[in-house]
Short mmCIF file of C-alpha atoms and ligand atoms in Angstrom, two decimals:
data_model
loop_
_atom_site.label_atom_id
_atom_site.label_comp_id
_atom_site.label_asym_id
_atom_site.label_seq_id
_atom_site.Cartn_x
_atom_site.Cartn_y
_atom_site.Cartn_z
CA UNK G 1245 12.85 -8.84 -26.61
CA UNK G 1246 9.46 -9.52 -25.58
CA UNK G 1247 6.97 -8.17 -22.50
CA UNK G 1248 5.62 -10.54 -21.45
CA UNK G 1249 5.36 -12.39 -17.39
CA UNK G 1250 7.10 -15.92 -17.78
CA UNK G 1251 5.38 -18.54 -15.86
CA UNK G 1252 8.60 -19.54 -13.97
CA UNK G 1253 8.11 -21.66 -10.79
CA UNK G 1254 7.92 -18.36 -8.63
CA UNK G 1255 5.07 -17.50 -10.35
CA UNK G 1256 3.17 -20.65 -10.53
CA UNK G 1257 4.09 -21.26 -6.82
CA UNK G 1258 2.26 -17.95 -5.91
CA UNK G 1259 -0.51 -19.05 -7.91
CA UNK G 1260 -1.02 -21.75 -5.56
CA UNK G 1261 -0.87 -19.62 -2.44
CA UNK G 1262 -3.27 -16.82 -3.69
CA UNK G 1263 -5.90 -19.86 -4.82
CA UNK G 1264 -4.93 -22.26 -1.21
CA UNK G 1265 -5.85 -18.75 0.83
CA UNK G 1266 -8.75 -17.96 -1.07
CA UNK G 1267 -10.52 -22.05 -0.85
CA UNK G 1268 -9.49 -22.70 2.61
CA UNK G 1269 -11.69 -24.23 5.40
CA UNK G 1270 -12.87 -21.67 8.13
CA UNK G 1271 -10.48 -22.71 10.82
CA UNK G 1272 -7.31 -21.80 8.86
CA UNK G 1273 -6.28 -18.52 9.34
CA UNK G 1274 -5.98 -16.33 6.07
CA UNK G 1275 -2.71 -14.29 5.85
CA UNK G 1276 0.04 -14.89 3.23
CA UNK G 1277 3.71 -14.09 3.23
CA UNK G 1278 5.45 -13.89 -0.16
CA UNK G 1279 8.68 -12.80 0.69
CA UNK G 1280 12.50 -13.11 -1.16
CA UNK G 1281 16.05 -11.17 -2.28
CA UNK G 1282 15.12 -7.80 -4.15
CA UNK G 1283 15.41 -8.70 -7.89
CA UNK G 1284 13.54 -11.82 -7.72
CA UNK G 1285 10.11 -10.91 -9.28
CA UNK G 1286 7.89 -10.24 -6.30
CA UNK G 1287 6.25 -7.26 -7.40
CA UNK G 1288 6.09 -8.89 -11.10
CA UNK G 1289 4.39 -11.53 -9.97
CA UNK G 1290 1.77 -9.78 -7.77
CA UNK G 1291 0.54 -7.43 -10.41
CA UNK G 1292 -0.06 -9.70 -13.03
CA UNK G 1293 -1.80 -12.31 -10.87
CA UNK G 1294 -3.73 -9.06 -9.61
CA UNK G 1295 -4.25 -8.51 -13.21
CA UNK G 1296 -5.74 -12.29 -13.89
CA UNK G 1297 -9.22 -13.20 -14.86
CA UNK G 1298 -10.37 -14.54 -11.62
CA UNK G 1299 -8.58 -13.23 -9.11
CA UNK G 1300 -10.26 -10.75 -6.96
CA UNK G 1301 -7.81 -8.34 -5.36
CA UNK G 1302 -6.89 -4.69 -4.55
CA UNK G 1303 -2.81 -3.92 -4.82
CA UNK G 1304 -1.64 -1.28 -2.96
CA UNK G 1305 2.59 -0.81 -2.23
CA UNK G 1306 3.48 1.01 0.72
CA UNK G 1307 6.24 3.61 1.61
CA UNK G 1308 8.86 4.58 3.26
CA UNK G 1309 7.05 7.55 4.13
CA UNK G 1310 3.98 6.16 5.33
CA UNK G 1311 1.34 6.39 8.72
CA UNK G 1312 -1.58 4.32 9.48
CA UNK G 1313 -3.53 7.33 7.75
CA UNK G 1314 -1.75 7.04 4.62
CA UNK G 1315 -1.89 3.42 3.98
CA UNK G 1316 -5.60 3.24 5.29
CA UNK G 1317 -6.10 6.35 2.55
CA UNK G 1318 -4.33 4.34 -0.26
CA UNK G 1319 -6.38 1.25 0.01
CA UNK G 1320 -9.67 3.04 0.76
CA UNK G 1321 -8.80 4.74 -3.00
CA UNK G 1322 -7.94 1.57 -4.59
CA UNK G 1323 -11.63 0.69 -3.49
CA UNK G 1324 -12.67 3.77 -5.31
CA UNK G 1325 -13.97 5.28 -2.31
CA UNK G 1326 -12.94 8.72 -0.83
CA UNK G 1327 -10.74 8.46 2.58
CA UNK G 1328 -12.84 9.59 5.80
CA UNK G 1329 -11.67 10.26 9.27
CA UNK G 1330 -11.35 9.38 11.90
CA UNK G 1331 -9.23 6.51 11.01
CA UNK G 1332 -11.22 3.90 12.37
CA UNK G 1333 -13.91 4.97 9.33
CA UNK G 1334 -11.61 3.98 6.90
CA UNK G 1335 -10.56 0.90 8.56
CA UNK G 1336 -14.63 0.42 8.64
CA UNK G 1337 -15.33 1.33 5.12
CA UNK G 1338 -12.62 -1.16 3.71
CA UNK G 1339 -13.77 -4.03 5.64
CA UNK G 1340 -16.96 -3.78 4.41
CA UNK G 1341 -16.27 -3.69 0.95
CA UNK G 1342 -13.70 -6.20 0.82
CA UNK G 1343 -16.28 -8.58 2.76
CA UNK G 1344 -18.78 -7.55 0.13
CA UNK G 1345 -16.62 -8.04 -3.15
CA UNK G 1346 -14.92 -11.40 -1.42
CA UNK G 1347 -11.65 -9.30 -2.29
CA UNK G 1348 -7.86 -10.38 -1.36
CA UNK G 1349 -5.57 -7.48 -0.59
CA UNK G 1350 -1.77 -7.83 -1.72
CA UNK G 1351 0.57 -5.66 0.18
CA UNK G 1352 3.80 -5.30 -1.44
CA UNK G 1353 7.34 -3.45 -0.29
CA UNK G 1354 6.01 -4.52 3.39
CA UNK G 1355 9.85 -3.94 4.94
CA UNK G 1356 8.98 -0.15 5.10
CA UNK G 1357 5.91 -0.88 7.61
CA UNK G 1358 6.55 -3.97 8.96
CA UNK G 1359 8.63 -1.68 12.18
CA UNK G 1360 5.40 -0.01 12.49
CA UNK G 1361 2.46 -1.50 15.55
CA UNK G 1362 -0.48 0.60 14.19
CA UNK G 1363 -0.03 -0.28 10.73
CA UNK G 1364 0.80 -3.83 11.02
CA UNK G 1365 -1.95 -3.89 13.69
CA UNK G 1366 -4.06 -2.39 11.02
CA UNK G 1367 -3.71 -4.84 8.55
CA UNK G 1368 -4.40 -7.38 11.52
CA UNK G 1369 -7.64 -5.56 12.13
CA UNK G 1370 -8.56 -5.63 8.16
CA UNK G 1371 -7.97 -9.24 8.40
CA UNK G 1372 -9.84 -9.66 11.52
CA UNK G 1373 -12.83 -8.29 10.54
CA UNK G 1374 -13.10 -9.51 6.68
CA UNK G 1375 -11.41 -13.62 6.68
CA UNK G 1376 -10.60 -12.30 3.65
CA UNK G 1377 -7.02 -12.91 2.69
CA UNK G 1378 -4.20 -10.19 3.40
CA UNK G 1379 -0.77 -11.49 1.59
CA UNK G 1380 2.12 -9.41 2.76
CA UNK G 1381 4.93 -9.01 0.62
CA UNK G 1382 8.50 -7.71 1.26
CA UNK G 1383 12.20 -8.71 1.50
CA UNK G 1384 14.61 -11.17 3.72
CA UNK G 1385 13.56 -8.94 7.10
CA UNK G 1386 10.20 -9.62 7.01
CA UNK G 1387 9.67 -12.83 7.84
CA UNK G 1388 12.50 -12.93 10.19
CA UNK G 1389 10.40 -9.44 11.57
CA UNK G 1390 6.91 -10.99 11.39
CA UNK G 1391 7.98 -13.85 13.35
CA UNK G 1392 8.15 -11.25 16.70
CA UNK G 1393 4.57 -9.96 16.03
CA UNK G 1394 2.87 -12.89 17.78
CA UNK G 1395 -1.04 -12.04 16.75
CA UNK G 1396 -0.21 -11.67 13.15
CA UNK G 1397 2.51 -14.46 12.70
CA UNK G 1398 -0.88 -16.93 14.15
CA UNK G 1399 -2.35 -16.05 11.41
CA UNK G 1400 -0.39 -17.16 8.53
CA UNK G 1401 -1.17 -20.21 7.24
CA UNK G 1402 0.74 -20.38 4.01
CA UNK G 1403 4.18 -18.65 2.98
CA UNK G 1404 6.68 -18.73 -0.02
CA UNK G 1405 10.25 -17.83 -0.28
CA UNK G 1406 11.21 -16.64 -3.97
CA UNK G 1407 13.76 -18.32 -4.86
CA UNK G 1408 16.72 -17.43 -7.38
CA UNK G 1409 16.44 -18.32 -10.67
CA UNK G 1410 17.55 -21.37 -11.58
CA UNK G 1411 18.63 -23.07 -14.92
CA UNK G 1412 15.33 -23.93 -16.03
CA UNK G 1413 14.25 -20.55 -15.39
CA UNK G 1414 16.81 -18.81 -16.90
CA UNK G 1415 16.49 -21.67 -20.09
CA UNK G 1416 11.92 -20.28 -19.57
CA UNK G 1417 13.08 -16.89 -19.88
CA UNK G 1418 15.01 -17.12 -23.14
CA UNK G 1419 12.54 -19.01 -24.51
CA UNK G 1420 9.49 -16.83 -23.63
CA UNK G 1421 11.33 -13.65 -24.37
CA UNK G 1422 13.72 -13.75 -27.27
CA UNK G 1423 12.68 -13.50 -30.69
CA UNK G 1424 11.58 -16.56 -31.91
CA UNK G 1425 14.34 -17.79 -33.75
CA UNK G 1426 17.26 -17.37 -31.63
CA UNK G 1427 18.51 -20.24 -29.82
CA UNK G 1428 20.75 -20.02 -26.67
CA UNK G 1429 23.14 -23.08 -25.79
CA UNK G 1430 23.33 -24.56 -22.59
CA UNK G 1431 26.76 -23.13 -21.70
CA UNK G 1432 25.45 -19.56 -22.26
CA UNK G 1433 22.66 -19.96 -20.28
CA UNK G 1434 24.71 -21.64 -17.40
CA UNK G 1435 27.24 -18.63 -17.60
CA UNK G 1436 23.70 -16.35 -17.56
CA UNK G 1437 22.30 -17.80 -14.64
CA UNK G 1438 25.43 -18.14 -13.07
CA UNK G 1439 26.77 -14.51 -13.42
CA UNK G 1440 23.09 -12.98 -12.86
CA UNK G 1441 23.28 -14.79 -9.01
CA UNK G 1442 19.48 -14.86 -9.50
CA UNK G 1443 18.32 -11.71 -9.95
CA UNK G 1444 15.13 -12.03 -13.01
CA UNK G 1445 16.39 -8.16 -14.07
CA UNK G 1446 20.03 -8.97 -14.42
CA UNK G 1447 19.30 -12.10 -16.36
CA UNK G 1448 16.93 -10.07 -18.72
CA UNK G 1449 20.10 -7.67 -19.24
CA UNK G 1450 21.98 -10.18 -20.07
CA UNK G 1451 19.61 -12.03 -22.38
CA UNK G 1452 18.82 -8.48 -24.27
CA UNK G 1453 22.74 -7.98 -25.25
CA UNK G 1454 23.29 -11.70 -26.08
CA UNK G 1455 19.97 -11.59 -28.74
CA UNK G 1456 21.19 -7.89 -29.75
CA UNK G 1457 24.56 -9.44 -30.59
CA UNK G 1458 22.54 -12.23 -32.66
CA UNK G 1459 20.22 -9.92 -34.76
CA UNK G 1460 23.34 -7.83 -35.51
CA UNK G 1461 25.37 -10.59 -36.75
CA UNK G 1462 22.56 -12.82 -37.85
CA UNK G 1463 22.81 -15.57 -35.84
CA UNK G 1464 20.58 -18.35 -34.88
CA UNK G 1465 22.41 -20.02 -32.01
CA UNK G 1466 24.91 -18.38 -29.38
CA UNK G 1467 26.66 -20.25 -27.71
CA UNK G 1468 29.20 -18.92 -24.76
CA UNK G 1469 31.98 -19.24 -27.26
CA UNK G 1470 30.42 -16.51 -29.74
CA UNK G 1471 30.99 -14.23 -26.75
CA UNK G 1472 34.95 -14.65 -27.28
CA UNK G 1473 35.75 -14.34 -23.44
CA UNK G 1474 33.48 -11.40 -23.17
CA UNK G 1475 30.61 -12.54 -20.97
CA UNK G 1476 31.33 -9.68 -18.31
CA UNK G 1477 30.00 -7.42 -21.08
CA UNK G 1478 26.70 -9.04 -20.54
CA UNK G 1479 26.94 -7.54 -16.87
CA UNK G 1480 27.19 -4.31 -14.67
CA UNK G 1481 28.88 -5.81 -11.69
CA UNK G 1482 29.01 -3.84 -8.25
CA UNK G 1483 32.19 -4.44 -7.80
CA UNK G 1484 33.27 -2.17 -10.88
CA UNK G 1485 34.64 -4.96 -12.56
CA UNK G 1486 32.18 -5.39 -15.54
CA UNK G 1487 31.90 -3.44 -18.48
CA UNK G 1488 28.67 -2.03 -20.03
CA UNK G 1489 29.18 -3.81 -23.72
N1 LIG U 197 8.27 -13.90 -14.19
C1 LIG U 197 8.81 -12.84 -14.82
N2 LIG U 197 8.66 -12.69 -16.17
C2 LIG U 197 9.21 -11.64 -16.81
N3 LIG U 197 9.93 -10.68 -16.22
C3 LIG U 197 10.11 -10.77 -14.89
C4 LIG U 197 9.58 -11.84 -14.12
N4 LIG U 197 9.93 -11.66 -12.83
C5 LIG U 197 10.65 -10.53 -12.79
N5 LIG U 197 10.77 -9.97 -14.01
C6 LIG U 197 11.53 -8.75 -14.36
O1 LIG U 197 12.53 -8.54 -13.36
C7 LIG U 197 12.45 -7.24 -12.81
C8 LIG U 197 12.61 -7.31 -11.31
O2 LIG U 197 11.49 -7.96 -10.73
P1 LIG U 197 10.61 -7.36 -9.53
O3 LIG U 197 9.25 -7.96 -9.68
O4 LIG U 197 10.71 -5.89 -9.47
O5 LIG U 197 11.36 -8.00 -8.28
P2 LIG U 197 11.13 -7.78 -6.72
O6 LIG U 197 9.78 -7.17 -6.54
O7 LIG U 197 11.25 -9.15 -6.12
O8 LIG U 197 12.25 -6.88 -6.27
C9 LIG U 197 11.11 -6.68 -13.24
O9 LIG U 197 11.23 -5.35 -13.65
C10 LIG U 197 10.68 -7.52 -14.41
O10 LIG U 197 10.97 -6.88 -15.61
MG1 LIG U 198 9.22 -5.41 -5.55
#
């Protein structure tokens, strides 16, 4: 199977939110919320748009572990600068470079700081003093969590849900990732996306076995009937029912 990020509509939908932050007029605020079931390709997605030609961004993830000081220490880093205290320095330093170098921060696995004022207020602040764009990421909670922080909920202006894979995106996947010349019939894929309830890694399990079972017995199409009733095998269920094949 290959490595590679499939465009899916996940992915080009974030596209749209990083570029709609980054060209909007001056009165519309400029924080993003990307948020969406564990699974769905969140973090995926945010490093290799991080990683595009073009896009002009620092990535940092945060912890469950973390303090304002540890967060403001990890992003002053990921400028390549060395942290200073007291905190408001840092806070100081990173606004000006991210004013200077017109850079978006991402700010993934959010649900670990999102019960915390000074950080959240922190990122506020960052915001505040740059207009540069600040696009929080994290799971279901977030939004629901966001929506009691009144100053920083103002300030989104655009949002996405990830959504679970669908059909199409399960048909994209195959595609994108198997070796070229196996071919997966509709049923199979249907049976994927339905037994996979979504989740990008579980369908990726599933779609590794199915073109394992093809290169070992030479096939060019699978269909769900090749599987001979043995489509659990293609998944680790938590409810101890499916069988590694
Ligand atoms: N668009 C994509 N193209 C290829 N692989 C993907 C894509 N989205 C997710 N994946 C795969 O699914 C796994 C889970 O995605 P991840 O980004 O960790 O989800 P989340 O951050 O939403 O929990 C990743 O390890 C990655 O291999
Ligand atoms: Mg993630």
């Amino acid at each position: 199977m290959k490595k590679r990020v499939v465009p899916v509509k996940n992915v080009t939908r974030t596209e749209t939110l990083f570029h709609n932050l980054n060209s909007r007029s001056q009165v519309v605020p400029g924080i993003g919320l990307v948020h969406g079931q564990s699974g769905f390709g969140k973090t995926t997605t945010m490093t290799w748009l991080f990683n595009q030609d073009g896009v002009n961004a620092i990535y940092i993830r945060c912890y469950a572990t973390d303090t304002p000081g540890s967060v403001l220490e990890r992003i002053v880093r990921e400028l390549g600068m060395v942290p200073r205290y007291p905190m408001q320095r840092m806070v100081d330093d990173v606004i000006e470079r991210m004013r200077a170098e017109e850079l978006t921060l991402f700010v993934d696995e959010c649900d670990y700081v999102v019960g915390s004022n000074r950080i959240m207020d922190s990122f506020r602040d960052i915001y505040d003093g740059t207009d540069q764009p600040v696009i929080l990421i994290g799971m279901d909670q977030i939004a629901k969590r966001i929506s009691h922080r009144k100053q920083l909920f103002n300030r989104i202006s655009d949002w996405i849900e990830f959504q679970p894979a669908d059909l199409a995106d399960v048909g994209m996947f195959a595609d994108h990732l198997l070796e070229a010349d196996i071919l997966l019939e509709e049923d199979l894929l249907n049976a994927i996306c339905k037994r996979a309830h979504g989740e990008v890694r579980r369908i990726l399990t599933a779609l590794e076995k199915v073109e394992s079972l093809a290169l070992a017995n030479e096939m060019a199409v699978v269909s769900l009937a090749d599987l001979k009733g043995r489509e659990a095998d293609l998944f680790l269920d938590f409810n101890g029912k499916g069988r590694l094949g």
